[in-house]
CSV table of C-alpha atoms in Angstrom, one decimal:
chain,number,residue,atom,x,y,z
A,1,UNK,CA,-8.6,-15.5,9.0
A,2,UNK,CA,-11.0,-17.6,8.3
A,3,UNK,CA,-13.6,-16.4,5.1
A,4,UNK,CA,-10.7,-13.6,4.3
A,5,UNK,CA,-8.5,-15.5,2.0
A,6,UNK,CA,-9.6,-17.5,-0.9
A,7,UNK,CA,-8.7,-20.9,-0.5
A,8,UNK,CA,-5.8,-22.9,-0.7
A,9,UNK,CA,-6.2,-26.2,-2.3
A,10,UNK,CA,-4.0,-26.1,-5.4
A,11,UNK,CA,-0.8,-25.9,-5.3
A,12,UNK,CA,0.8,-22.8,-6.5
A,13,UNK,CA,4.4,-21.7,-8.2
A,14,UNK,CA,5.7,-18.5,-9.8
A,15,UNK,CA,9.5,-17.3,-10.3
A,16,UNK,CA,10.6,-15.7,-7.4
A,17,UNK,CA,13.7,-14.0,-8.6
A,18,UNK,CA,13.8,-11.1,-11.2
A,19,UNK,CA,12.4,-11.8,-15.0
A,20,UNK,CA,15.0,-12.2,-17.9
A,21,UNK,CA,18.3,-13.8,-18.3
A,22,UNK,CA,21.0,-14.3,-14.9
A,23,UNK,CA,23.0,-16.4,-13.6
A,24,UNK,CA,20.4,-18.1,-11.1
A,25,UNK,CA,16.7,-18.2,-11.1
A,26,UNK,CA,14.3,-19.4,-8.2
A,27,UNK,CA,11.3,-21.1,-8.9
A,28,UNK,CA,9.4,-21.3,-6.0
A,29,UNK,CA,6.1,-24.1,-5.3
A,30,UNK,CA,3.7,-24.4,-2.4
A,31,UNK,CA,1.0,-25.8,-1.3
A,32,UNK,CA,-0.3,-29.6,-0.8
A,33,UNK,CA,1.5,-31.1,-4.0
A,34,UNK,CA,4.6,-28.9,-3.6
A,35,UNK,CA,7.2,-32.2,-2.3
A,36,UNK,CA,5.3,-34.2,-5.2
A,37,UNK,CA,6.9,-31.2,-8.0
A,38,UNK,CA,10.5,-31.8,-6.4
A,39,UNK,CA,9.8,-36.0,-6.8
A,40,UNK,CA,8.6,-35.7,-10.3
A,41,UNK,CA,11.3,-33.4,-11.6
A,42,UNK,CA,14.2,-35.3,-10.6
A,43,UNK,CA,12.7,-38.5,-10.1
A,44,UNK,CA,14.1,-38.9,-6.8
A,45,UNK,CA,13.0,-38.0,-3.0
A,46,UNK,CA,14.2,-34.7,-1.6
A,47,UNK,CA,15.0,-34.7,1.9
A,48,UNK,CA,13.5,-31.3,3.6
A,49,UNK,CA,15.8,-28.6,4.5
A,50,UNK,CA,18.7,-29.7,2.8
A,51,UNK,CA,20.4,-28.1,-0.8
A,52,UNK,CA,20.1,-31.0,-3.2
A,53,UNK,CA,21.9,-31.1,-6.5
A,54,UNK,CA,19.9,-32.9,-9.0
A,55,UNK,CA,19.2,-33.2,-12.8
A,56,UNK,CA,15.4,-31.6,-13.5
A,57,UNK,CA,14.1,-34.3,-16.3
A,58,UNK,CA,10.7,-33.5,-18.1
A,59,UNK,CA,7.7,-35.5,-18.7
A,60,UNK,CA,10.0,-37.1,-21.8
A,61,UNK,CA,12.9,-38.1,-19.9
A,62,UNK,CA,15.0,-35.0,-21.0
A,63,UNK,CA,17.1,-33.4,-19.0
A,64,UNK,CA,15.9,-30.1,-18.3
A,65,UNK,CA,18.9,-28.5,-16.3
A,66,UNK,CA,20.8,-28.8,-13.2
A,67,UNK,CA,19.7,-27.6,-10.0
A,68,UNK,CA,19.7,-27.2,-6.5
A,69,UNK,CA,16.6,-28.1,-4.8
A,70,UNK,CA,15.3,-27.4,-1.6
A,71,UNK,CA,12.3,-28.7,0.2
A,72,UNK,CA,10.5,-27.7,3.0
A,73,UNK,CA,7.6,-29.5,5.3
A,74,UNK,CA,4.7,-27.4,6.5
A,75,UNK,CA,4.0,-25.8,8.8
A,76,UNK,CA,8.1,-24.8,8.5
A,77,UNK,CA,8.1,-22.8,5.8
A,78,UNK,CA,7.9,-19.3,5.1
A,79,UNK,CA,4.0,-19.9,3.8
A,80,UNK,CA,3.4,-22.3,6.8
A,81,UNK,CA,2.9,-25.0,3.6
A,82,UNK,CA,5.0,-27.3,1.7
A,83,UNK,CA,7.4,-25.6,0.1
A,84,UNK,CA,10.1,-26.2,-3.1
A,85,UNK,CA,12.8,-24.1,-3.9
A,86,UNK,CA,13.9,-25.0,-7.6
A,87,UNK,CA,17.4,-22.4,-8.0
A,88,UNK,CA,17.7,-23.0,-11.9
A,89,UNK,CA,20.3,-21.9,-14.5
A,90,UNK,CA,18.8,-18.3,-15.2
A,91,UNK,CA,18.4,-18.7,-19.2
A,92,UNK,CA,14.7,-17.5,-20.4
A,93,UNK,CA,14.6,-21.2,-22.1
A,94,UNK,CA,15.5,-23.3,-18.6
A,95,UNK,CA,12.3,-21.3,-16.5
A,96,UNK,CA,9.9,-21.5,-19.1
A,97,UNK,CA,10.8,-25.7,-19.5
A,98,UNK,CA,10.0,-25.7,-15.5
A,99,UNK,CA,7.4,-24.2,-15.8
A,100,UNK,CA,5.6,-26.0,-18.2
A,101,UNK,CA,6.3,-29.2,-16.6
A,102,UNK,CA,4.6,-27.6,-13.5
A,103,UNK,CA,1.4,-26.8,-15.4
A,104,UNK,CA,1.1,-29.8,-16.9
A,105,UNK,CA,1.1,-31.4,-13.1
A,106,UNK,CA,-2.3,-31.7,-12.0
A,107,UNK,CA,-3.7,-29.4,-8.9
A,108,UNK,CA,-0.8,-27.3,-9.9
A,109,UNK,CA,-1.1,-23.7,-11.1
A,110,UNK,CA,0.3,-20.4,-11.7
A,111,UNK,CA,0.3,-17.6,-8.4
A,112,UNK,CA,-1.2,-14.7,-8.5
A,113,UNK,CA,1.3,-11.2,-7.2
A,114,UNK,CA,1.8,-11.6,-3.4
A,115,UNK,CA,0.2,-15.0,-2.9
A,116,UNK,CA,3.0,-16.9,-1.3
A,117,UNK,CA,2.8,-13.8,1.6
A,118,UNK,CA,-1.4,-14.0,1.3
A,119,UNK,CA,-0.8,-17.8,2.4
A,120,UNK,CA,1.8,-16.9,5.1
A,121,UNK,CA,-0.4,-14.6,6.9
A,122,UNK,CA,-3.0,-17.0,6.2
A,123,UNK,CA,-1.5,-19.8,8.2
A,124,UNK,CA,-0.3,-17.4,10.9
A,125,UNK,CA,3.3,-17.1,9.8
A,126,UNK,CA,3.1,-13.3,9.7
A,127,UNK,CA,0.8,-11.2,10.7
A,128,UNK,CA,-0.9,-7.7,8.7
A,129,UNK,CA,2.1,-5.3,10.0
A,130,UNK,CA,4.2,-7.7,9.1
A,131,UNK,CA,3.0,-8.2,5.6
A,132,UNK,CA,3.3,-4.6,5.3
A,133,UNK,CA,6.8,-4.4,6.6
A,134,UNK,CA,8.4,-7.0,3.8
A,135,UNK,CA,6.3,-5.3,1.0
A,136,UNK,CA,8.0,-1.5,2.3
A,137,UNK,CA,11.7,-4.2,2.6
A,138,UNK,CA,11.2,-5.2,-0.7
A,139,UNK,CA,10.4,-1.2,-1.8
A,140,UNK,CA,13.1,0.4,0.3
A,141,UNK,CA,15.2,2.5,-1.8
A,142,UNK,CA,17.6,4.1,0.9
A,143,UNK,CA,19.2,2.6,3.8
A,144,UNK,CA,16.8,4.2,6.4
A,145,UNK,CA,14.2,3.0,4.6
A,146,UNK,CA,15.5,-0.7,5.2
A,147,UNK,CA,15.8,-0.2,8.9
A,148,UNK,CA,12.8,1.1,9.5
A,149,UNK,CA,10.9,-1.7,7.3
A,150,UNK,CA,13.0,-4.7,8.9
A,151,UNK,CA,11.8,-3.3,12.1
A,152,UNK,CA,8.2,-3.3,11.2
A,153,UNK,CA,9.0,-7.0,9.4
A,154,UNK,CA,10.7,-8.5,12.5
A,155,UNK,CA,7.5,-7.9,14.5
A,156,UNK,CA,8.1,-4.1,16.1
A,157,UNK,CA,4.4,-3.0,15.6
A,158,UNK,CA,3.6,-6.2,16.6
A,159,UNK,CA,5.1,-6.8,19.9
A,160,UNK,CA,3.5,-3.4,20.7
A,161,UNK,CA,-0.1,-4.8,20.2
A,162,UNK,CA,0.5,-7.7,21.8
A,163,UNK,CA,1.9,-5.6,25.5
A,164,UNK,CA,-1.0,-3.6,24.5
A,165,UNK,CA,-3.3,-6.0,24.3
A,166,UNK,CA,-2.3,-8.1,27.7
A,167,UNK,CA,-3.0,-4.6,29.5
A,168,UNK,CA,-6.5,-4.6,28.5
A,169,UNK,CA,-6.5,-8.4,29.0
A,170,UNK,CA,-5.9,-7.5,32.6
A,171,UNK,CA,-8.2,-4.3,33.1
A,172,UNK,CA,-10.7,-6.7,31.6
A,173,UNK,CA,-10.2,-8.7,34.4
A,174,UNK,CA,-10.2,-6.7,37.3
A,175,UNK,CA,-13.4,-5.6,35.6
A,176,UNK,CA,-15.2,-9.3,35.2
A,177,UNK,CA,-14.1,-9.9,39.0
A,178,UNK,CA,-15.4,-6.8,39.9
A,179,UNK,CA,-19.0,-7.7,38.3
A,180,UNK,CA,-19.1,-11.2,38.8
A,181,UNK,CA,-17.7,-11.8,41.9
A,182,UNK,CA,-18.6,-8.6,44.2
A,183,UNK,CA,-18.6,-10.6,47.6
A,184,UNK,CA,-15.9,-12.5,47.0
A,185,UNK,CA,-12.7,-12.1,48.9
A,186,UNK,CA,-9.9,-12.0,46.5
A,187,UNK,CA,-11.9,-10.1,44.6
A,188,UNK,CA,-10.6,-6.6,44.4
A,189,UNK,CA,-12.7,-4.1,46.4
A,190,UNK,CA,-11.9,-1.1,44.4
A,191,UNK,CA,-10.2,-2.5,41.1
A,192,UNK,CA,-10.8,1.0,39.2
A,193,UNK,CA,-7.4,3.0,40.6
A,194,UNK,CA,-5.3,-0.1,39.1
A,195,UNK,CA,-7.4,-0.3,35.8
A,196,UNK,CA,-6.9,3.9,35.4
A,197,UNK,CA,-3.3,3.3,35.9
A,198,UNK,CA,-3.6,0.6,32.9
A,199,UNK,CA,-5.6,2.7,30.8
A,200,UNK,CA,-2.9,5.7,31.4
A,201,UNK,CA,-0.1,3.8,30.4
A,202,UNK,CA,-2.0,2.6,27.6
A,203,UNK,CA,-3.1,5.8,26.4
A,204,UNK,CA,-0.1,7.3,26.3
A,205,UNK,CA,1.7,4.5,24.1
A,206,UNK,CA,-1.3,4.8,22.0
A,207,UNK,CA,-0.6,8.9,21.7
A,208,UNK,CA,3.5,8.3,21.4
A,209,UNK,CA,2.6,6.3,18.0
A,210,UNK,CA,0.4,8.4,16.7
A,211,UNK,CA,2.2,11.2,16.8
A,212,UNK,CA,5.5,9.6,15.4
A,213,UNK,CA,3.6,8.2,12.7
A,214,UNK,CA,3.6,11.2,10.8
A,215,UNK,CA,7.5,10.9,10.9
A,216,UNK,CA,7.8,7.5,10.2
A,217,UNK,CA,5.2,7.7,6.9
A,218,UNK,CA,7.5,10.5,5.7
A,219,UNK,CA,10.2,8.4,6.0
A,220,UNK,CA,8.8,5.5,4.3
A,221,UNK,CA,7.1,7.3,1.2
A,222,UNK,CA,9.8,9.8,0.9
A,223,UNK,CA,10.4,14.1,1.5
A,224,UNK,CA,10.0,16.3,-1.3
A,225,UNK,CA,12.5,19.4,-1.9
A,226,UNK,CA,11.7,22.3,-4.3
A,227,UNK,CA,14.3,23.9,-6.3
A,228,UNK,CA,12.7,27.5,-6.5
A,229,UNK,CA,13.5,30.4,-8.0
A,230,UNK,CA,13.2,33.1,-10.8
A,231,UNK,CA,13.9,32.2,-14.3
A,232,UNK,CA,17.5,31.6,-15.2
A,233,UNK,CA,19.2,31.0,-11.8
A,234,UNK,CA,20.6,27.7,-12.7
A,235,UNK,CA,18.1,25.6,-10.8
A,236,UNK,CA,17.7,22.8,-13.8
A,237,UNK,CA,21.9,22.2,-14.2
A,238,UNK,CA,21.8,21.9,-10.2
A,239,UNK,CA,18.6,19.5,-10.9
A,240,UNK,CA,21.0,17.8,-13.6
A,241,UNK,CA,23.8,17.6,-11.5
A,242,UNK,CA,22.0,16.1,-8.7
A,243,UNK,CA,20.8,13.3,-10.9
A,244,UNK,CA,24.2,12.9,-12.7
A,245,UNK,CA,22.4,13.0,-16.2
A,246,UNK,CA,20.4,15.7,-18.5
A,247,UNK,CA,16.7,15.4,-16.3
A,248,UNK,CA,16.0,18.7,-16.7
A,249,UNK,CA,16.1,21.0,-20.4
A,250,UNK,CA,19.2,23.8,-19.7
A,251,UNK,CA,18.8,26.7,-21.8
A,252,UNK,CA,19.8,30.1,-21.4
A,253,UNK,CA,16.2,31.2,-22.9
A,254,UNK,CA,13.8,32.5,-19.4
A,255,UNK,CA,10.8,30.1,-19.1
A,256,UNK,CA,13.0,26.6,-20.5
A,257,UNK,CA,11.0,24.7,-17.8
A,258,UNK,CA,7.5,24.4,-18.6
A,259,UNK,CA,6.2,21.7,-15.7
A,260,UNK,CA,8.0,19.9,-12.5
A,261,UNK,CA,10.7,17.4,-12.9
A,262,UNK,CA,11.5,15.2,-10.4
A,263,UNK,CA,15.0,13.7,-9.0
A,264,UNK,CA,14.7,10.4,-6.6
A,265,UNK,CA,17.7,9.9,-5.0
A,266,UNK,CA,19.1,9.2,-1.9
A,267,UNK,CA,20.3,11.9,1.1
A,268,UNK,CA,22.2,10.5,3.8
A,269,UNK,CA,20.2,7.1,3.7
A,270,UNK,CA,16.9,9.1,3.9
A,271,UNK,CA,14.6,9.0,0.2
A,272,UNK,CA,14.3,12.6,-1.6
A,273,UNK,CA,12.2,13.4,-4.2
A,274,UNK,CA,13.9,16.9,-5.9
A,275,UNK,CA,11.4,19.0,-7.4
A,276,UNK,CA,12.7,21.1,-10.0
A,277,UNK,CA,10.0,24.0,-10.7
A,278,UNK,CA,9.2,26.5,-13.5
A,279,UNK,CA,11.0,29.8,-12.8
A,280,UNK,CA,9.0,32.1,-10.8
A,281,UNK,CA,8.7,35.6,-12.2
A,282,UNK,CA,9.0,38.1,-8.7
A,283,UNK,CA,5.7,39.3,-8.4
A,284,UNK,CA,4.6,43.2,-9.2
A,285,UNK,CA,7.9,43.4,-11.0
A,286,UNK,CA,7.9,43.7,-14.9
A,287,UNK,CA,8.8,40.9,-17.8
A,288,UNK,CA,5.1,38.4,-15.8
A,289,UNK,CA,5.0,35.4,-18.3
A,290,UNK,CA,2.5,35.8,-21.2
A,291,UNK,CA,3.2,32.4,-22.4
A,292,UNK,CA,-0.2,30.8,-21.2
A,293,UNK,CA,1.8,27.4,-21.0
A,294,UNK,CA,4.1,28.8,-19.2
A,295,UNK,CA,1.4,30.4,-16.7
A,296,UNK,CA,0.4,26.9,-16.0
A,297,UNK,CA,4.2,25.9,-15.1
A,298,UNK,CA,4.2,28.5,-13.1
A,299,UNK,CA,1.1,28.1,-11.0
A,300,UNK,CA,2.1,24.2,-10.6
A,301,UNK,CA,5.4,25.1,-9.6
A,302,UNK,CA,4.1,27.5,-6.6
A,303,UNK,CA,1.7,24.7,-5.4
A,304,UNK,CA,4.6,22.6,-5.7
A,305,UNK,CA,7.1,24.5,-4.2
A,306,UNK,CA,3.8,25.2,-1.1
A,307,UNK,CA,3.9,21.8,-0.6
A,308,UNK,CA,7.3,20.3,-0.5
A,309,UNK,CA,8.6,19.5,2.7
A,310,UNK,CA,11.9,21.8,2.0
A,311,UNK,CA,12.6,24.4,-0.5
A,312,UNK,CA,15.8,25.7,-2.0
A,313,UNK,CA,15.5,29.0,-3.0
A,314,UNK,CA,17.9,29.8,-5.5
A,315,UNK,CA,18.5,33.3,-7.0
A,316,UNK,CA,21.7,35.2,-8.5
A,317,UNK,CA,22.4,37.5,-5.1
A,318,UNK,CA,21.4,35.2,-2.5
A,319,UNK,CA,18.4,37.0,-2.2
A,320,UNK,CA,14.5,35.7,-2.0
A,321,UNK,CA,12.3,38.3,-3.3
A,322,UNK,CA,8.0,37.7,-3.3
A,323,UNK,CA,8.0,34.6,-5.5
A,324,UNK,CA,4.8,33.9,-4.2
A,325,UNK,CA,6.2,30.8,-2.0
A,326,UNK,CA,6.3,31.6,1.5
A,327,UNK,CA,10.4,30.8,2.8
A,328,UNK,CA,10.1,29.0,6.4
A,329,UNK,CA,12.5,28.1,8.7
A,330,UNK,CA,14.1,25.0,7.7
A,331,UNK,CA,14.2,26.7,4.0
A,332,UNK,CA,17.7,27.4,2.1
A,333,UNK,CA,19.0,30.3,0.2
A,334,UNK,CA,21.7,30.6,-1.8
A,335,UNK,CA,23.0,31.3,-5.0
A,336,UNK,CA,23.4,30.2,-8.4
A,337,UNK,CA,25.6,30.0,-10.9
A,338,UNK,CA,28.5,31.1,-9.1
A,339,UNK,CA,30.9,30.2,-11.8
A,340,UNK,CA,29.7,33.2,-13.7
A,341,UNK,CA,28.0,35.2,-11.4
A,342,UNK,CA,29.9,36.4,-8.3
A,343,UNK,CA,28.2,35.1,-5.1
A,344,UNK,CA,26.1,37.6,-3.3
A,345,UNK,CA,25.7,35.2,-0.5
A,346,UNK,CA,27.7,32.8,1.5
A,347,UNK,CA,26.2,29.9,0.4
A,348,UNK,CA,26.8,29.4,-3.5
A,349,UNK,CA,26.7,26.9,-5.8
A,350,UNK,CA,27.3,26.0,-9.9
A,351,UNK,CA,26.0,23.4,-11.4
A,352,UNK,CA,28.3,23.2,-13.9
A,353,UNK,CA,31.5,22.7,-11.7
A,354,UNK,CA,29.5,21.1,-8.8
A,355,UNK,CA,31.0,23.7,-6.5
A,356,UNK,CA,28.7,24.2,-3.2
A,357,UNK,CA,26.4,21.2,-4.0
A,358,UNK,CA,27.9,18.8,-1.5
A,359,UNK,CA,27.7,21.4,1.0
A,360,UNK,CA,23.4,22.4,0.0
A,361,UNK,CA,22.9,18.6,0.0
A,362,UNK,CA,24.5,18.1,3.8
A,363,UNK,CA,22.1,20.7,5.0
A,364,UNK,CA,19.7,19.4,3.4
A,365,UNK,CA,20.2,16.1,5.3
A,366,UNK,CA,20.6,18.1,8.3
A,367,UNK,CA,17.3,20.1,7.6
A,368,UNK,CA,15.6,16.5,7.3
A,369,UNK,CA,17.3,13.8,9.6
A,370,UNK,CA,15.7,15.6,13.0
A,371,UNK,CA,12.2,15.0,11.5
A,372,UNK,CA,12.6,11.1,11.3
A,373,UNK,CA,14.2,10.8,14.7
A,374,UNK,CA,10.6,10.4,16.3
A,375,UNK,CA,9.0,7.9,13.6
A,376,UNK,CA,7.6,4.9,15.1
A,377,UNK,CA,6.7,1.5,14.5
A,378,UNK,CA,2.9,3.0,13.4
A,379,UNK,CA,4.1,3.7,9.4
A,380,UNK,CA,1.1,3.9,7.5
A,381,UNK,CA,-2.6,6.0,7.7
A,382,UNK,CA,-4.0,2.5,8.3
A,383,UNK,CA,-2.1,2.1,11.7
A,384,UNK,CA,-2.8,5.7,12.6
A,385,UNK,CA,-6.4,4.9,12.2
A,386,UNK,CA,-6.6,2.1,13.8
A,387,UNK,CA,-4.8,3.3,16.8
A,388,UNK,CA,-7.2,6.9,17.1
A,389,UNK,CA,-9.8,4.3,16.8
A,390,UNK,CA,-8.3,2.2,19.7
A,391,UNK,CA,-8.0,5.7,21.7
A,392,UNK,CA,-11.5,6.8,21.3
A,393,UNK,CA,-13.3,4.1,23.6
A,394,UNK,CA,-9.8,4.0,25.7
A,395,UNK,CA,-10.8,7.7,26.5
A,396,UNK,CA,-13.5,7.2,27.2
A,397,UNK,CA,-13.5,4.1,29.8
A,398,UNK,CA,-11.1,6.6,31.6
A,399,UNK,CA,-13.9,9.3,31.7
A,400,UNK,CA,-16.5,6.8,33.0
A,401,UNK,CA,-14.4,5.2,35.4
A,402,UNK,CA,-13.3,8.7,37.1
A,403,UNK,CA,-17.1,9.5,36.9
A,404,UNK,CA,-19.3,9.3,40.4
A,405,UNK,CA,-21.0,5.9,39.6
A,406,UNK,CA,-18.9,4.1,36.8
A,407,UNK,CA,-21.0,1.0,35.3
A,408,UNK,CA,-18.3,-2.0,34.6
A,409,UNK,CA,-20.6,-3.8,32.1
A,410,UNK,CA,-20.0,-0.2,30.1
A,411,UNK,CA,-16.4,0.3,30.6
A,412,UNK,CA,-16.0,-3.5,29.5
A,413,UNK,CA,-17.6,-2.4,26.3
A,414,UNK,CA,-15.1,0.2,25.8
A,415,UNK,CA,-12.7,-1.6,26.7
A,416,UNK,CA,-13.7,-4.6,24.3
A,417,UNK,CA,-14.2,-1.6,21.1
A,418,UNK,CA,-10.4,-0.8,22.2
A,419,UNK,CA,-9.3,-4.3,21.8
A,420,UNK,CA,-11.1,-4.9,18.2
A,421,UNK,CA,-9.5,-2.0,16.9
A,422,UNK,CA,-6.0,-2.9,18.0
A,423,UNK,CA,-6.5,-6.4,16.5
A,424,UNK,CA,-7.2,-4.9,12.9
A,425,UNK,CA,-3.5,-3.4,13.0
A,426,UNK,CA,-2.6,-7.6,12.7
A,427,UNK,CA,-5.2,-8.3,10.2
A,428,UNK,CA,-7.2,-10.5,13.1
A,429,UNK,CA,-10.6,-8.8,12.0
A,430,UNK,CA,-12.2,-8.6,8.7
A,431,UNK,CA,-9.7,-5.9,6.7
A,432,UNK,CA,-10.2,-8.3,3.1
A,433,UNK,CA,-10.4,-4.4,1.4
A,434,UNK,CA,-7.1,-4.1,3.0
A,435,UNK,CA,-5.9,-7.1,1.9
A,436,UNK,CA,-6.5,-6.5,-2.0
A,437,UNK,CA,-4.9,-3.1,-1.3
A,438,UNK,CA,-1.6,-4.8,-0.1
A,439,UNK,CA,-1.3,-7.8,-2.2
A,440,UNK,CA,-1.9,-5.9,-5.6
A,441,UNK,CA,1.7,-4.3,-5.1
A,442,UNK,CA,3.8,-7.7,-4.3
A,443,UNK,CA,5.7,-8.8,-7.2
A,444,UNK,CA,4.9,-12.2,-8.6
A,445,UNK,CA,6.3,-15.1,-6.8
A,446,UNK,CA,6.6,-12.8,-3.3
């Protein structure tokens, strides 16, 4: 990583727990000085890897607060540095007395968002997937999210570089005997049927990844699901109910909801996005909006509604006339208001008395939980393109070797193109525009 990562000299610190008042904060310190910040603050030696209570004094002599410290030698640390854990009193007043008497301690300074991770990947504690997993765990919203971003964390994409790369290790090999030692007699005498077995295998572990990437980015970033329908079907109060608070303006005056409102929440562990839409007039029939603000609901609603990976189509008969959004499979029907409006379908629902929600929402999670099945360790465009860039040369060392007169110095240069571009799923390659990318989303003190 050498020349990616701005140096790391000073020593750095930042509150690692949430901002404002609790019952325990974390200050956290690294770097070359870090074990000098836990002997000047409680005027004492800290042995490493052990809670210590201890008074925190200042520069004065005052006692700051009580605290448990904890201390931790590089390279065993979770930035492969010296490492302090201060776990204060949470009062605004106690962390901003630390701090102080951390800035005034020379070669000490403030961290910028993510640089405690920057430092661990760094010093080869984590590598880029990795990095990329504990920012997703620290963004997971739903349980399914979690799991999938532990996985990622604990080294899943990984340990799939890493077989990956001892297969091309190997075909390497057979290769370099192949041109370097030709008359020798352990040398293989035909080493391309073993290397075209490699290259299969490899090829298709590369394809299985891609193809469940798409599933697994959906799953980390979220599905969207449209509530569509015409005017005055009820679709905001379902919106409301969904949220369990007024998101959505309810009126019983056509054309109420002017742009798209969106619901997160959580379906069966897996992150939704609700969409509620303007109210889609039926198109050719009669009463089209002449509102030119609501025209522009409209029209965002329908690109909306195009777009979402699900749609609810909610109407007053159960039926789904031309809204000008196409209904496929996968798609729901059913029908509003059905505490006023007797159901012209069998699938109904009030968003007033919550009746038939519970039963929308479990087919929605049914409609949704196939498409994550296949997801991956690959969860981001990054590892997609990496991995088609991997593919490209691997397909093509397949073609030359199955060719009438393969070259091995060419196939090695394939093969060596394949390697490079596995390496840059770990961050092993220059990817510093990467880097900036991931880093500017940690929170301070992460």
């Amino acid at each position: 990583m050498n020349g990616l990562l701005r140096e790391s000299r000073d020593t750095i610190f930042a509150q690692a727990s949430a901002r404002g008042r609790a019952g325990v904060a974390v200050i956290r310190v690294s770097g070359p000085l870090a074990i000098r910040a836990a002997d000047v603050l409680t005027g004492r030696a800290i042995p490493p890897r052990r809670a210590t209570f201890c008074r925190l004094k200042a520069a004065d002599g005052s006692v700051i607060d009580h605290a448990i410290v904890v201390a931790f030698a590089a390279p065993a640390s979770f930035s492969g540095e010296n490492m302090v854990e201060f776990q204060l009193h949470g009062s605004l007043a106690v962390v901003a007395a630390v701090t102080r008497e951390l800035e005034r301690l020379a070669g000490f300074r403030p961290a910028e968002p993510g640089e405690f991770t920057r430092r661990a990947l760094e010093n080869g504690r984590l590598d880029l997937s990795q990095v990329e997993g504990l920012a997703d765990l620290i963004a997971a919203e739903t349980e399914c999210q979690r799991v999938q971003a532990l996985h990622v964390m604990e080294g899943g994409l990984s340990g799939l570089v890493a077989e990956w790369r001892q297969g091309l290790i190997r075909a390497r090999a057979l290769l370099d005997a192949s041109m370097d030692f030709p008359d020798e007699e352990d040398a293989p005498l035909d080493p391309a049927g073993e290397i075209l077995g490699i290259l299969g295998a490899l090829g298709d572990g590369f394809r299985r990844e891609i193809d469940g990437s798409f599933a697994a980015e959906r799953l980390r970033e979220g599905f969207e699901v449209a509530i569509v329908g015409p005017p005055n079907v009820g679709k905001s109060t379902f919106l409301n109910a969904l949220a369990g608070r007024d998101a959505a303006i309810t009126s019983s005056t056509a054309g109420t909801t002017r742009d798209v409102i969106e619901v997160r929440m959580d379906v069966g562990g897996i992150p939704v996005t609700v969409l509620d839409t303007a109210g889609l007039r039926v198109l050719g029939a009669s009463g089209a909006a002449t509102d030119a603000v609501e025209r522009l609901g409209i029209d965002r609603a329908r690109k909306r509604a195009e777009a979402a990976d699900l749609r609810i189509f909610l109407s007053l008969d159960g039926r789904i006339g031309d809204l000008g959004v196409a209904f496929r499979p996968g798609d729901i029907a059913c029908c509003g208001k059905c505490d006023i409006v007797d159901p012209g379908a069998e699938l109904a629902i009030s968003g007033k008395t919550g009746e038939g929600i519970e039963t929308v929402m479990r087919q929605v999670e049914a409609e949704l939980a196939p498409r994550i099945r296949g997801s991956r360790s690959a969860i981001r465009e990054r590892h997609r393109s990496a991995l088609r860039r991997a593919l490209g040369p691997l397909e093509t060392a397949t073609a030359m070797l199955r060719g009438p007169s393969p070259e091995p110095e060419l196939v090695y240069e394939q093969l060596r193109r394949c390697t490079e571009a596995l390496n840059s799923l770990l961050g092993t390659v220059d990817v510093e525009d990467v880097l900036d990318e991931i880093f500017s989303s940690f929170c301070m003190g992460k």
